[in-house]
JSON list of C-alpha atoms in Angstrom, two decimals:
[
{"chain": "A", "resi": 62, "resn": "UNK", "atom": "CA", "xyz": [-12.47, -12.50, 4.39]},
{"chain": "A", "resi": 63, "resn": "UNK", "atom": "CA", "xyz": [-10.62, -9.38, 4.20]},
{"chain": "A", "resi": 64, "resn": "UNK", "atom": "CA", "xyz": [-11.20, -5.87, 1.95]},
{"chain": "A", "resi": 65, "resn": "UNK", "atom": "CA", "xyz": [-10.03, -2.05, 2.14]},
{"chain": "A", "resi": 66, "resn": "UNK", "atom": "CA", "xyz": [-11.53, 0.60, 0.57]},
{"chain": "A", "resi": 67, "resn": "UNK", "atom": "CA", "xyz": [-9.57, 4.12, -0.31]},
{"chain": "A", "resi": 68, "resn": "UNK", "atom": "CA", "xyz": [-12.37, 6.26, -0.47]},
{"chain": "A", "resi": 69, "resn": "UNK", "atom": "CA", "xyz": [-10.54, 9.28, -2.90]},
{"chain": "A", "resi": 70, "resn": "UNK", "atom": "CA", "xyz": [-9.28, 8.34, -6.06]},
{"chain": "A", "resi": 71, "resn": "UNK", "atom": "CA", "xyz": [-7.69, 11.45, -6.50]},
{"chain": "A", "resi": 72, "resn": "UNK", "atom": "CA", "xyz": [-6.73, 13.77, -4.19]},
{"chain": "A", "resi": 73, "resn": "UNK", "atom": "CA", "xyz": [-5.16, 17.31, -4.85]},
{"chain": "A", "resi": 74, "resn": "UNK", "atom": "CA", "xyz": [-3.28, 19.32, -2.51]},
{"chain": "A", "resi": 75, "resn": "UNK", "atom": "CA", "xyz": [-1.02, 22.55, -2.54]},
{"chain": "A", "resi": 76, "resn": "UNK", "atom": "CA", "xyz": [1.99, 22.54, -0.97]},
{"chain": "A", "resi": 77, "resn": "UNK", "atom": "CA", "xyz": [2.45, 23.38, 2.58]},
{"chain": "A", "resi": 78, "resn": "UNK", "atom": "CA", "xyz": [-0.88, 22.37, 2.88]},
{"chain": "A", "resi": 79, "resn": "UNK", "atom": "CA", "xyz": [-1.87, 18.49, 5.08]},
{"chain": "A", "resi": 80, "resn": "UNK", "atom": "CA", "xyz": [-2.42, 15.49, 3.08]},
{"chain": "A", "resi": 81, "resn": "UNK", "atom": "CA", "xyz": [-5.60, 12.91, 4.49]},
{"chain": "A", "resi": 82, "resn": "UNK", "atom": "CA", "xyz": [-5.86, 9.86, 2.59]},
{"chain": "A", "resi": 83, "resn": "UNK", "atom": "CA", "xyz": [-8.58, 7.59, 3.19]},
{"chain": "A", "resi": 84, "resn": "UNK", "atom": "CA", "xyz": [-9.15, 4.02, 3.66]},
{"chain": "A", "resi": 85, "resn": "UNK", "atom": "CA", "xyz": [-11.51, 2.23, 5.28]},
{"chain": "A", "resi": 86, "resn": "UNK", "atom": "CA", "xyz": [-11.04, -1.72, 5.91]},
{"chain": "A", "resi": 87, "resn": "UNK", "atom": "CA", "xyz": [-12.95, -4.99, 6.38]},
{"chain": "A", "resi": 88, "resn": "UNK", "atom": "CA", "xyz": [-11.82, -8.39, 8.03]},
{"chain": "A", "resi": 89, "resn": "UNK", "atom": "CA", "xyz": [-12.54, -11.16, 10.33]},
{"chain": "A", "resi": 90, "resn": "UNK", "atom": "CA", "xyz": [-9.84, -11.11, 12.57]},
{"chain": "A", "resi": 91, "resn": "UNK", "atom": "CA", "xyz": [-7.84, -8.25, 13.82]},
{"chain": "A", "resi": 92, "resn": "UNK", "atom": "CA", "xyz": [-5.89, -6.93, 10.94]},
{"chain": "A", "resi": 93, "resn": "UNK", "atom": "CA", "xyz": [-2.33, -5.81, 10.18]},
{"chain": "A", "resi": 94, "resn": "UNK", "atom": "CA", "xyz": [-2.52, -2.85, 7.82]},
{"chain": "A", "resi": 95, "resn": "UNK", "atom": "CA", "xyz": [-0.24, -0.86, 5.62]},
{"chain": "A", "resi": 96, "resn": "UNK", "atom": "CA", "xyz": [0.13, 1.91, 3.38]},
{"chain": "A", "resi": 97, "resn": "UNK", "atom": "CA", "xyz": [2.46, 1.69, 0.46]},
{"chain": "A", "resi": 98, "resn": "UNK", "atom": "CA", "xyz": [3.36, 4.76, -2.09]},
{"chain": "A", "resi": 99, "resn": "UNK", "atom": "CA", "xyz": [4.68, 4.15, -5.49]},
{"chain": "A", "resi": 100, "resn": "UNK", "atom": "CA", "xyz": [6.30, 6.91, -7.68]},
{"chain": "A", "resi": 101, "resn": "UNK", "atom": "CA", "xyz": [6.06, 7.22, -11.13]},
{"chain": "A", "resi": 102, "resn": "UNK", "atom": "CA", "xyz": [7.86, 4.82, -12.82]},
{"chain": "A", "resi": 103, "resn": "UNK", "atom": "CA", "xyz": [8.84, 3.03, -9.68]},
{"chain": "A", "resi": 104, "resn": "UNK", "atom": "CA", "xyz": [7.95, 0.04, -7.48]},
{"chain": "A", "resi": 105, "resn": "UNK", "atom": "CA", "xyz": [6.29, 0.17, -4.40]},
{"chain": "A", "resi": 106, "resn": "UNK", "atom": "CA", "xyz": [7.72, 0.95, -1.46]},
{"chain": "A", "resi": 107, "resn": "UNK", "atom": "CA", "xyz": [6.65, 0.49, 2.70]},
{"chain": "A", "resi": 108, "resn": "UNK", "atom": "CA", "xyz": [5.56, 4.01, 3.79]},
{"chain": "A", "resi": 109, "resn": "UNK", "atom": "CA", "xyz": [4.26, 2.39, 7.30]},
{"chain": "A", "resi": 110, "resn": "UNK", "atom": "CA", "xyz": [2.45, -0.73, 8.83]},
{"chain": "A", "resi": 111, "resn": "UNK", "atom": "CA", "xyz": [0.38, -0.94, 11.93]},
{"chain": "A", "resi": 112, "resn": "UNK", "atom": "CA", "xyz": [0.40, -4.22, 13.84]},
{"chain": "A", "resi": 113, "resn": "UNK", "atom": "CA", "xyz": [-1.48, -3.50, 17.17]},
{"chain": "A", "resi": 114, "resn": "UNK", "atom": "CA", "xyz": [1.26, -2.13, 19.08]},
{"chain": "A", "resi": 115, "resn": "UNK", "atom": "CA", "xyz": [0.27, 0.98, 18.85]},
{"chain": "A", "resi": 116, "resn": "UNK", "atom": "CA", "xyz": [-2.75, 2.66, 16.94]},
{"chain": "A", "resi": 117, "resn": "UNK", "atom": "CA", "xyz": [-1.04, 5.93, 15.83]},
{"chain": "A", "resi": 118, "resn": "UNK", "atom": "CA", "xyz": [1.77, 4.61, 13.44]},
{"chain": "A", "resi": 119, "resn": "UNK", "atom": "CA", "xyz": [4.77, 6.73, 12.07]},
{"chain": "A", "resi": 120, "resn": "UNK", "atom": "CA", "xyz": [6.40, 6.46, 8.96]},
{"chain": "A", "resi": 121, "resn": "UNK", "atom": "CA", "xyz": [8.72, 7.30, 6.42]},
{"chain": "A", "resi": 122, "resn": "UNK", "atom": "CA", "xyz": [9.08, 10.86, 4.99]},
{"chain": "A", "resi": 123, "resn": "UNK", "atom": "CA", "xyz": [6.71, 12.41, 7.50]},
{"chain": "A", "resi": 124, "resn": "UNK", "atom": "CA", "xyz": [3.22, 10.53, 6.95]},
{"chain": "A", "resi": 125, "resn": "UNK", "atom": "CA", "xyz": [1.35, 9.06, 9.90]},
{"chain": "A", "resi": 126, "resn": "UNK", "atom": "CA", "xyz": [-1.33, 6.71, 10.03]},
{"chain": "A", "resi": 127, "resn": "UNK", "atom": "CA", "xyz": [-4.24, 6.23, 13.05]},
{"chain": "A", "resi": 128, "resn": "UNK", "atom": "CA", "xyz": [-6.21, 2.85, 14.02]},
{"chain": "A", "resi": 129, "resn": "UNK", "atom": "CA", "xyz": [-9.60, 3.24, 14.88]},
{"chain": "A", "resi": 130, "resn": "UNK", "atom": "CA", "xyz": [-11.17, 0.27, 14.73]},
{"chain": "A", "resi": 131, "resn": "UNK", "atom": "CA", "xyz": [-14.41, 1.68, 15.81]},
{"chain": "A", "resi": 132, "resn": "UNK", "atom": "CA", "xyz": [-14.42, 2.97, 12.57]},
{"chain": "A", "resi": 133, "resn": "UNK", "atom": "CA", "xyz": [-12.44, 0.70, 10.66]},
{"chain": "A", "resi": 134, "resn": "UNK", "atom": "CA", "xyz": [-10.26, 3.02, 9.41]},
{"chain": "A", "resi": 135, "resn": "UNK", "atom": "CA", "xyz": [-6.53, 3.71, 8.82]},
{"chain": "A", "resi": 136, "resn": "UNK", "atom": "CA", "xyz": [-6.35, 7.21, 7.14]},
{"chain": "A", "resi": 137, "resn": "UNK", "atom": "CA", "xyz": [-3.01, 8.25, 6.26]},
{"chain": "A", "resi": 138, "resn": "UNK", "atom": "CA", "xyz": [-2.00, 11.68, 6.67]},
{"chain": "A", "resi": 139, "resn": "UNK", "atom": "CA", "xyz": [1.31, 14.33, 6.73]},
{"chain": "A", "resi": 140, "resn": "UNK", "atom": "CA", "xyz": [0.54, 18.02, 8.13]},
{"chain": "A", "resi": 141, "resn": "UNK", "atom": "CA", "xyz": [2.45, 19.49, 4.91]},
{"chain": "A", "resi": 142, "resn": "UNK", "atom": "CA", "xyz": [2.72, 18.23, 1.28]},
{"chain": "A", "resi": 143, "resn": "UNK", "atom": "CA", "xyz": [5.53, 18.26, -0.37]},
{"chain": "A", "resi": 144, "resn": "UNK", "atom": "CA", "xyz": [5.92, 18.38, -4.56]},
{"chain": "A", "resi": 145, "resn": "UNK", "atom": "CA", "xyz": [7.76, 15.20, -3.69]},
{"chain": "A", "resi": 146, "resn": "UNK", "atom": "CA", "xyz": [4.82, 13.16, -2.22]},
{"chain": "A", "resi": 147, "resn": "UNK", "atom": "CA", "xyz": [2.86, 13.36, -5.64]},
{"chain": "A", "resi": 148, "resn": "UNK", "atom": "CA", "xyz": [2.48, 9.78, -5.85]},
{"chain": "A", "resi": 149, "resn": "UNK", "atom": "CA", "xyz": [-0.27, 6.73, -5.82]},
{"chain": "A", "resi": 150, "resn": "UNK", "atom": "CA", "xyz": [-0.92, 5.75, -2.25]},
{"chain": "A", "resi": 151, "resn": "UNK", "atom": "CA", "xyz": [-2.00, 2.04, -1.66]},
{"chain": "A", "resi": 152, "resn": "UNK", "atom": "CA", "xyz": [-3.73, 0.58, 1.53]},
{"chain": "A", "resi": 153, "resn": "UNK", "atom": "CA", "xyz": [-3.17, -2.71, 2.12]},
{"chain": "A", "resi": 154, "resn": "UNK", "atom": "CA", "xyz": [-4.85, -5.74, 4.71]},
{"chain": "A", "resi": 155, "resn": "UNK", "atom": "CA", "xyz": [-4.03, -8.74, 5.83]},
{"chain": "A", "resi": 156, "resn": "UNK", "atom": "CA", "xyz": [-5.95, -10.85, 8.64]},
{"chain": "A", "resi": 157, "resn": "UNK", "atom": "CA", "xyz": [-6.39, -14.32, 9.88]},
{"chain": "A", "resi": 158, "resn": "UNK", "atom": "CA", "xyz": [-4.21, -17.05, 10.73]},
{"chain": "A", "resi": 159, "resn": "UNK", "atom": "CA", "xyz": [-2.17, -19.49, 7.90]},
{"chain": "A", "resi": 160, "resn": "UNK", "atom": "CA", "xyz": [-0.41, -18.52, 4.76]},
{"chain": "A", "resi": 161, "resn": "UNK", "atom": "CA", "xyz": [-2.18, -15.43, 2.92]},
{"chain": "A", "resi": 162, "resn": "UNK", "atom": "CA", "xyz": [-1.67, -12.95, 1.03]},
{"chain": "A", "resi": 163, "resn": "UNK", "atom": "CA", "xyz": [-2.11, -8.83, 1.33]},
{"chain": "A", "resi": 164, "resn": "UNK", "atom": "CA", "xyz": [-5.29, -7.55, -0.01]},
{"chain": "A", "resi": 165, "resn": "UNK", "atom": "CA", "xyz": [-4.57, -4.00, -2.14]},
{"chain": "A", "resi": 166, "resn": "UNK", "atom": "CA", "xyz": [-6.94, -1.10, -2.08]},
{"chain": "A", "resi": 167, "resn": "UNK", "atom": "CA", "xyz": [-7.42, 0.67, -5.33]},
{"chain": "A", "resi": 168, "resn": "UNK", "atom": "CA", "xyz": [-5.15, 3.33, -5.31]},
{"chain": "A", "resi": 169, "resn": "UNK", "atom": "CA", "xyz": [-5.35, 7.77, -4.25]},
{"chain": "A", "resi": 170, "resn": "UNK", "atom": "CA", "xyz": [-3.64, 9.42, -6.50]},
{"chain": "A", "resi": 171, "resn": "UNK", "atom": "CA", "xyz": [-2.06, 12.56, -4.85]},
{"chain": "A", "resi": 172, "resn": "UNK", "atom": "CA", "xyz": [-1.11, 15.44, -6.42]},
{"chain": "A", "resi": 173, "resn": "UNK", "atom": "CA", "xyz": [0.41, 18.33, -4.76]},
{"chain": "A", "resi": 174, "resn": "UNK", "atom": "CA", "xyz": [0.31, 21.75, -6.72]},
{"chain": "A", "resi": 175, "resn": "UNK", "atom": "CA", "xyz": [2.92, 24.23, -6.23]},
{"chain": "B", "resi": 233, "resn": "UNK", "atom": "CA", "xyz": [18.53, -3.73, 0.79]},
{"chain": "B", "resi": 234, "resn": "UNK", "atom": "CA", "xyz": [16.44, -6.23, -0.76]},
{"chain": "B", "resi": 235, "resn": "UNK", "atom": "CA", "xyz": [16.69, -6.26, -4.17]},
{"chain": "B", "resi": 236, "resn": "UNK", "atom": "CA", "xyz": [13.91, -7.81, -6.70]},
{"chain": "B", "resi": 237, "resn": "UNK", "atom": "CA", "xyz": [14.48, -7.32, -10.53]},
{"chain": "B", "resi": 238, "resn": "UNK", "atom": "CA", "xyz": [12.57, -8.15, -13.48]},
{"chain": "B", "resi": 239, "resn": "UNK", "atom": "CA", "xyz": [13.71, -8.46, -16.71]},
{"chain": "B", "resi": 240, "resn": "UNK", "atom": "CA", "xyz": [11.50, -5.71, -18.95]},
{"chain": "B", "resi": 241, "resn": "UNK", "atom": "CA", "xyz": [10.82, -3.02, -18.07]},
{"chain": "B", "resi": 242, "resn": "UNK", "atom": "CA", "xyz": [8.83, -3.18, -21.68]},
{"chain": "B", "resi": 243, "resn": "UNK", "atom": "CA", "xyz": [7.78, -5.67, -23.69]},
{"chain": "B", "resi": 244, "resn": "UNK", "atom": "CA", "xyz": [5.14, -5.86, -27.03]},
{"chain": "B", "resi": 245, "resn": "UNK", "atom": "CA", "xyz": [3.89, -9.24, -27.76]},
{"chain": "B", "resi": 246, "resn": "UNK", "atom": "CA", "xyz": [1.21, -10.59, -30.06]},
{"chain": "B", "resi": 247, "resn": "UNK", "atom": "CA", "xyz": [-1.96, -11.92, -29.51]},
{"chain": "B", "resi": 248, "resn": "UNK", "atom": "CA", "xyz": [-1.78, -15.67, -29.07]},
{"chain": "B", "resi": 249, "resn": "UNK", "atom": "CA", "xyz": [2.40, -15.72, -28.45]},
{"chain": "B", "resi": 250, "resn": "UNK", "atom": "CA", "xyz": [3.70, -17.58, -25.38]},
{"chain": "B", "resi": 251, "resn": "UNK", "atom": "CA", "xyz": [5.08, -14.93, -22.89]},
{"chain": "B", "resi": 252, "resn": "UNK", "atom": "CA", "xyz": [7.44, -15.30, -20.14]},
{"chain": "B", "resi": 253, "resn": "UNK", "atom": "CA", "xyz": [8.01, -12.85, -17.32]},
{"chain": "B", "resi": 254, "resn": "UNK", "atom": "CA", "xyz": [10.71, -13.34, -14.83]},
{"chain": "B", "resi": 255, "resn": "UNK", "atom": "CA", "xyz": [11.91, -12.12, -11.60]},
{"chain": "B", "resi": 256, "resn": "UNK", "atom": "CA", "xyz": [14.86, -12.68, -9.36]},
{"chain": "B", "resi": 257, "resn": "UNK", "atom": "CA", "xyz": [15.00, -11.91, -5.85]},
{"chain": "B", "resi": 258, "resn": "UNK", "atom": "CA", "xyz": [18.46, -11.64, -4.15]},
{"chain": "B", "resi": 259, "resn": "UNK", "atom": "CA", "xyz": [17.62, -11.88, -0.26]},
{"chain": "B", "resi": 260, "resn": "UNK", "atom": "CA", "xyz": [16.77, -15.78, -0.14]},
{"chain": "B", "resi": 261, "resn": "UNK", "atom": "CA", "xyz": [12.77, -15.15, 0.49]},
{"chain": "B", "resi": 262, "resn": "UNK", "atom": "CA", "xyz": [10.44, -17.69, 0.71]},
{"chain": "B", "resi": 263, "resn": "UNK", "atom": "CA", "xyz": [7.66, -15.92, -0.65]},
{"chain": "B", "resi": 264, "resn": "UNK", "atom": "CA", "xyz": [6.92, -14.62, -4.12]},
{"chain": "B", "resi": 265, "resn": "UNK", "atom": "CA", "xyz": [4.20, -12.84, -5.65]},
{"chain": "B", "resi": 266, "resn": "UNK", "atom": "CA", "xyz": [2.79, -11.64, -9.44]},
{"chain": "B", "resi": 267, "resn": "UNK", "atom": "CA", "xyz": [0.70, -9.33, -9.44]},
{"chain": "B", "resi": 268, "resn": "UNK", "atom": "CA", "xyz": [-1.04, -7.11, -11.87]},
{"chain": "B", "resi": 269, "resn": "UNK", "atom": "CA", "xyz": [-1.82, -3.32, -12.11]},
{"chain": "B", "resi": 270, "resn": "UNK", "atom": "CA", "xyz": [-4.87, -1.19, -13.85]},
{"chain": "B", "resi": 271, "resn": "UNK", "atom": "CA", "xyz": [-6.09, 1.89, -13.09]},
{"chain": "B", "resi": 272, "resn": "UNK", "atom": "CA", "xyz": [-8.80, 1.97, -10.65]},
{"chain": "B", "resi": 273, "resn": "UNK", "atom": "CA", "xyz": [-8.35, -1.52, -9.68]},
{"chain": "B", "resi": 274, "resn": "UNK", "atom": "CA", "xyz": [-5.21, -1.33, -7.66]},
{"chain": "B", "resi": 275, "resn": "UNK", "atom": "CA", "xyz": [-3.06, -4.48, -7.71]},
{"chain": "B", "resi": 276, "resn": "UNK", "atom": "CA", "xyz": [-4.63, -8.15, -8.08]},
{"chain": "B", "resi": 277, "resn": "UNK", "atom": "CA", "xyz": [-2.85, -11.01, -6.79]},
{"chain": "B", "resi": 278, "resn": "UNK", "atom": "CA", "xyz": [-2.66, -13.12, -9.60]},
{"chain": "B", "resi": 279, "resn": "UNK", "atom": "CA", "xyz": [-0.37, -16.06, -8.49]},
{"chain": "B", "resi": 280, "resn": "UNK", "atom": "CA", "xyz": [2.26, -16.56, -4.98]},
{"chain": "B", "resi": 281, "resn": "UNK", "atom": "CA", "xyz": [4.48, -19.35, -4.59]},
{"chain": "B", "resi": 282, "resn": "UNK", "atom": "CA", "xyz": [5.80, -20.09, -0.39]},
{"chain": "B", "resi": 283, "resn": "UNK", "atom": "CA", "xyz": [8.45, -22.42, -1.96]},
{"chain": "B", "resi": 284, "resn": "UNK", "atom": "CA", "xyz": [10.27, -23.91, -4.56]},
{"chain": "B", "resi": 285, "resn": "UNK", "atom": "CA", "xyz": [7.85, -25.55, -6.65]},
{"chain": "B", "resi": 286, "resn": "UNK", "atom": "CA", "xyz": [5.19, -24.75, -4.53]},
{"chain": "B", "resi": 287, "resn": "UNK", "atom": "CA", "xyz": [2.44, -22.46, -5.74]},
{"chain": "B", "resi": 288, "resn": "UNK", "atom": "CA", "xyz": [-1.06, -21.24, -4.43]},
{"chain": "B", "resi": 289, "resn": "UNK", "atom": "CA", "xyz": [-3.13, -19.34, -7.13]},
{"chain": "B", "resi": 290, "resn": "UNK", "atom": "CA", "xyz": [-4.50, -15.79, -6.42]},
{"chain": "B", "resi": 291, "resn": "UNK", "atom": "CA", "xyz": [-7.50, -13.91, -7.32]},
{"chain": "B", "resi": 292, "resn": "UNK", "atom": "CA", "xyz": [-7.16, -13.51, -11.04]},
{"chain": "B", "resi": 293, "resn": "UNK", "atom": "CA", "xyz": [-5.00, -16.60, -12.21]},
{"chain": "B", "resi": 294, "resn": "UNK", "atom": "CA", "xyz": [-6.89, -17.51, -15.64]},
{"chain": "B", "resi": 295, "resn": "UNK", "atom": "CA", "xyz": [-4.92, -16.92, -18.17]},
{"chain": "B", "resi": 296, "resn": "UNK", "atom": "CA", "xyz": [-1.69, -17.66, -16.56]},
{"chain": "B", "resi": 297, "resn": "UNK", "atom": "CA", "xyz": [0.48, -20.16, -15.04]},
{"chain": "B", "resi": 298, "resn": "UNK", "atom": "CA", "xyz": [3.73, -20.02, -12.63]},
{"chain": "B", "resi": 299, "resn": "UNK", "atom": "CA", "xyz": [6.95, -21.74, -12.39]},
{"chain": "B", "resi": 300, "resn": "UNK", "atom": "CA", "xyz": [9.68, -21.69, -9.44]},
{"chain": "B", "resi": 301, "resn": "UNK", "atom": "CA", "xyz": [12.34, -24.07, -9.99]},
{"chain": "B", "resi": 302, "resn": "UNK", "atom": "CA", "xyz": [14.72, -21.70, -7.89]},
{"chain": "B", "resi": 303, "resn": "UNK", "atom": "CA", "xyz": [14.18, -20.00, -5.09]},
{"chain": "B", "resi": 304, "resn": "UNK", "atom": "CA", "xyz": [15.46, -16.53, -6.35]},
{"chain": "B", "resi": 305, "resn": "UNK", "atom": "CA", "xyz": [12.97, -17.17, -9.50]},
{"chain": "B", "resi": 306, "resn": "UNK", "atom": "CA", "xyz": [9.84, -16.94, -9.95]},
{"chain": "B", "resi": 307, "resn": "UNK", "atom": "CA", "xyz": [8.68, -16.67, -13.68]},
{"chain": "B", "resi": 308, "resn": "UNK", "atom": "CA", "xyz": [4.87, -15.77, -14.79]},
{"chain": "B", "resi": 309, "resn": "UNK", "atom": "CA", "xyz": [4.00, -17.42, -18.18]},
{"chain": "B", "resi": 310, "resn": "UNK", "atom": "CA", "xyz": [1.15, -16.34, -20.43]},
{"chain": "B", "resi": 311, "resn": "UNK", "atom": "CA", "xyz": [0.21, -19.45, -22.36]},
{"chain": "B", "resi": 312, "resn": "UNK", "atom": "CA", "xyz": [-1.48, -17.33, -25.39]},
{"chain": "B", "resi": 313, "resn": "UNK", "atom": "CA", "xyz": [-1.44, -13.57, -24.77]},
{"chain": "B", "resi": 314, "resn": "UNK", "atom": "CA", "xyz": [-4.37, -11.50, -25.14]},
{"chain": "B", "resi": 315, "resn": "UNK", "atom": "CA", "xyz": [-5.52, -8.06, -25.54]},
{"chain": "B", "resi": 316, "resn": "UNK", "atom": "CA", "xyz": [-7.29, -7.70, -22.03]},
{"chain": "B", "resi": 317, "resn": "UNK", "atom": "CA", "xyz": [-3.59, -9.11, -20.32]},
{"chain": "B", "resi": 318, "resn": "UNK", "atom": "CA", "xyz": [-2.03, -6.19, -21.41]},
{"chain": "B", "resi": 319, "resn": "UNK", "atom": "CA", "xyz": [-1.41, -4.31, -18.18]},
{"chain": "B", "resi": 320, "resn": "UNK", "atom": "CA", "xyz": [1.55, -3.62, -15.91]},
{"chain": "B", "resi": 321, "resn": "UNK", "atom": "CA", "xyz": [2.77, -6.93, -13.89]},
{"chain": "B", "resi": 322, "resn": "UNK", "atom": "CA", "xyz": [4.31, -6.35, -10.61]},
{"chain": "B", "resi": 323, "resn": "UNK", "atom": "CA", "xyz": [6.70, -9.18, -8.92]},
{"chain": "B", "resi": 324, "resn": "UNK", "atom": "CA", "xyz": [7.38, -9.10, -5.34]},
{"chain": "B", "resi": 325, "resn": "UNK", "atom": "CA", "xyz": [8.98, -11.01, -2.18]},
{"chain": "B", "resi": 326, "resn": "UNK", "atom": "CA", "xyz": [8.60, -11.56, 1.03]},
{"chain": "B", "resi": 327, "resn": "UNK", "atom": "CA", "xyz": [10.31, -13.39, 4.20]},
{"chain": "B", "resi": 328, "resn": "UNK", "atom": "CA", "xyz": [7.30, -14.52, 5.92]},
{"chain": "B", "resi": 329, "resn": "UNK", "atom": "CA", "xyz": [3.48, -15.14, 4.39]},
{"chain": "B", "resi": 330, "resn": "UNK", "atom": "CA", "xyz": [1.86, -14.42, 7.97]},
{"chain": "B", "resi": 331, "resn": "UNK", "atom": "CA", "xyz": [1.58, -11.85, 9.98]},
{"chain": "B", "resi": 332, "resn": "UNK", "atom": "CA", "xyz": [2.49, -8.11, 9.30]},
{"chain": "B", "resi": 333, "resn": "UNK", "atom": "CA", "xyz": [4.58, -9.04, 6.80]},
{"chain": "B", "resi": 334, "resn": "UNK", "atom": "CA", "xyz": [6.46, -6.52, 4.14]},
{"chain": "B", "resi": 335, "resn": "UNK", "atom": "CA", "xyz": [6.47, -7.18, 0.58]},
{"chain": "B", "resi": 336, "resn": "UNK", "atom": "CA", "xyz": [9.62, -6.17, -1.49]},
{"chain": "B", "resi": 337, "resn": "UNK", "atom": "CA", "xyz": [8.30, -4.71, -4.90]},
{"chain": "B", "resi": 338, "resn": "UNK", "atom": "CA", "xyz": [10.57, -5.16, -8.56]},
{"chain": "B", "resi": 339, "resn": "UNK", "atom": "CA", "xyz": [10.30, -2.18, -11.06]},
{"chain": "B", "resi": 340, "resn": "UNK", "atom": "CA", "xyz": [7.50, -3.53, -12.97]},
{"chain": "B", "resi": 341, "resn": "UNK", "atom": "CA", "xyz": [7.07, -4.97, -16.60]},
{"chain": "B", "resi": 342, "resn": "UNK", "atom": "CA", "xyz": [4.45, -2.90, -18.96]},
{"chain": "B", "resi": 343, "resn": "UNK", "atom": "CA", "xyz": [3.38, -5.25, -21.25]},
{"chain": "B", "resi": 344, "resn": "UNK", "atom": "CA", "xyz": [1.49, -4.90, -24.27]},
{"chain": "B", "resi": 345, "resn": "UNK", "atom": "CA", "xyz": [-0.02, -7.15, -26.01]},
{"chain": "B", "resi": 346, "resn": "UNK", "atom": "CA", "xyz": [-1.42, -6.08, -29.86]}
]
């Protein structure tokens, strides 16, 4: 069985300032784990995915994302918001062997104020 | 790029009308998904298909029912709409159902059913 958990579901930020978002996850097996962002009126889109090759995971438009599986968490961050970054933020898990599918967290909504 | 389309962006339907929602995929993926979005809950897997007329239901599927007859189409199909399925439904594709796979996301249909 897998789960995440995005512990914010808001978060509001002024620009310049960092963004943390977090999410904490639960699985079985050793999990693959991703963040996805999706703009108003838009799909979602890959921001960054960690797959055990390394546990400090860069991705697009400045936003990075640590492993710690002591503490089952992959918190995404940026060291300064842009107005551009307002967005939902999703954390997503997927574990285990065979076909599955991605398990979504609930959403952060960021907003970054000028 | 991968593209995925679907084929409202809006659509009003009422209660007990048969509803179709479709979505094409252009980069030959096995893998397709429906989804739907409400606040607070994130996105629910609500059916996935790993092949032409192959089909694997997700967490939410009552209420709903799939058809791929074409690779590049997968089409959701509400039977007899009702109030609590308005929502906004999310298609997406994929190459590969394991591993750290990435999941191409259409636009999204906002559907609302009165």
């Amino acid at each position: 069985a897998q789960s995440v958990t995005q512990l914010d579901s808001h978060v509001s930020v002024s620009e310049g300032t960092p963004v943390l978002l977090r999410c904490n996850y639960s699985s079985s097996y050793s999990p693959s784990l991703f963040w996805y962002v999706q703009h108003p009126n838009k799909g979602l889109q890959l921001l960054l995915k960690y797959t055990s090759a390394a546990t400090l995971v860069k991705g697009i438009n400045g936003f990075e994302a640590e492993f710690k599986k002591s503490e089952t968490s992959f918190h995404l961050t940026k060291p300064s918001a842009h107005m551009s970054d307002a967005a939902e933020y999703f954390c997503v898990v997927t574990a285990g062997t065979g076909r599955r599918a991605l398990t979504f967290g609930s959403g952060t909504r960021l907003q970054v104020q000028p | 790029d991968v593209k995925v389309t679907q084929s409202s962006r809006y659509l009003v339907k009422r209660t007990g009308e048969k509803v179709f929602l479709e979505c094409v995929q252009d980069m030959d993926h096995e893998n397709m998904f429906w989804y739907r979005q409400d606040p607070g809950l994130g996105l629910r897997l609500i059916y996935f298909s790993y092949d032409v007329k192959m089909k694997e239901k997700g967490d939410i599927p009552e209420g709903y029912s799939v058809s791929r007859e074409k690779k590049e189409r997968f089409s959701l199909i509400l039977e007899s709409a009702s109030t609590n399925q308005t929502s906004m439904y999310l298609c997406a594709s994929s190459l590969r159902l394991a591993g750290p796979y990435e999941q191409y996301f259409g636009p999204g249909t906002r559907l609302t059913v009165t």
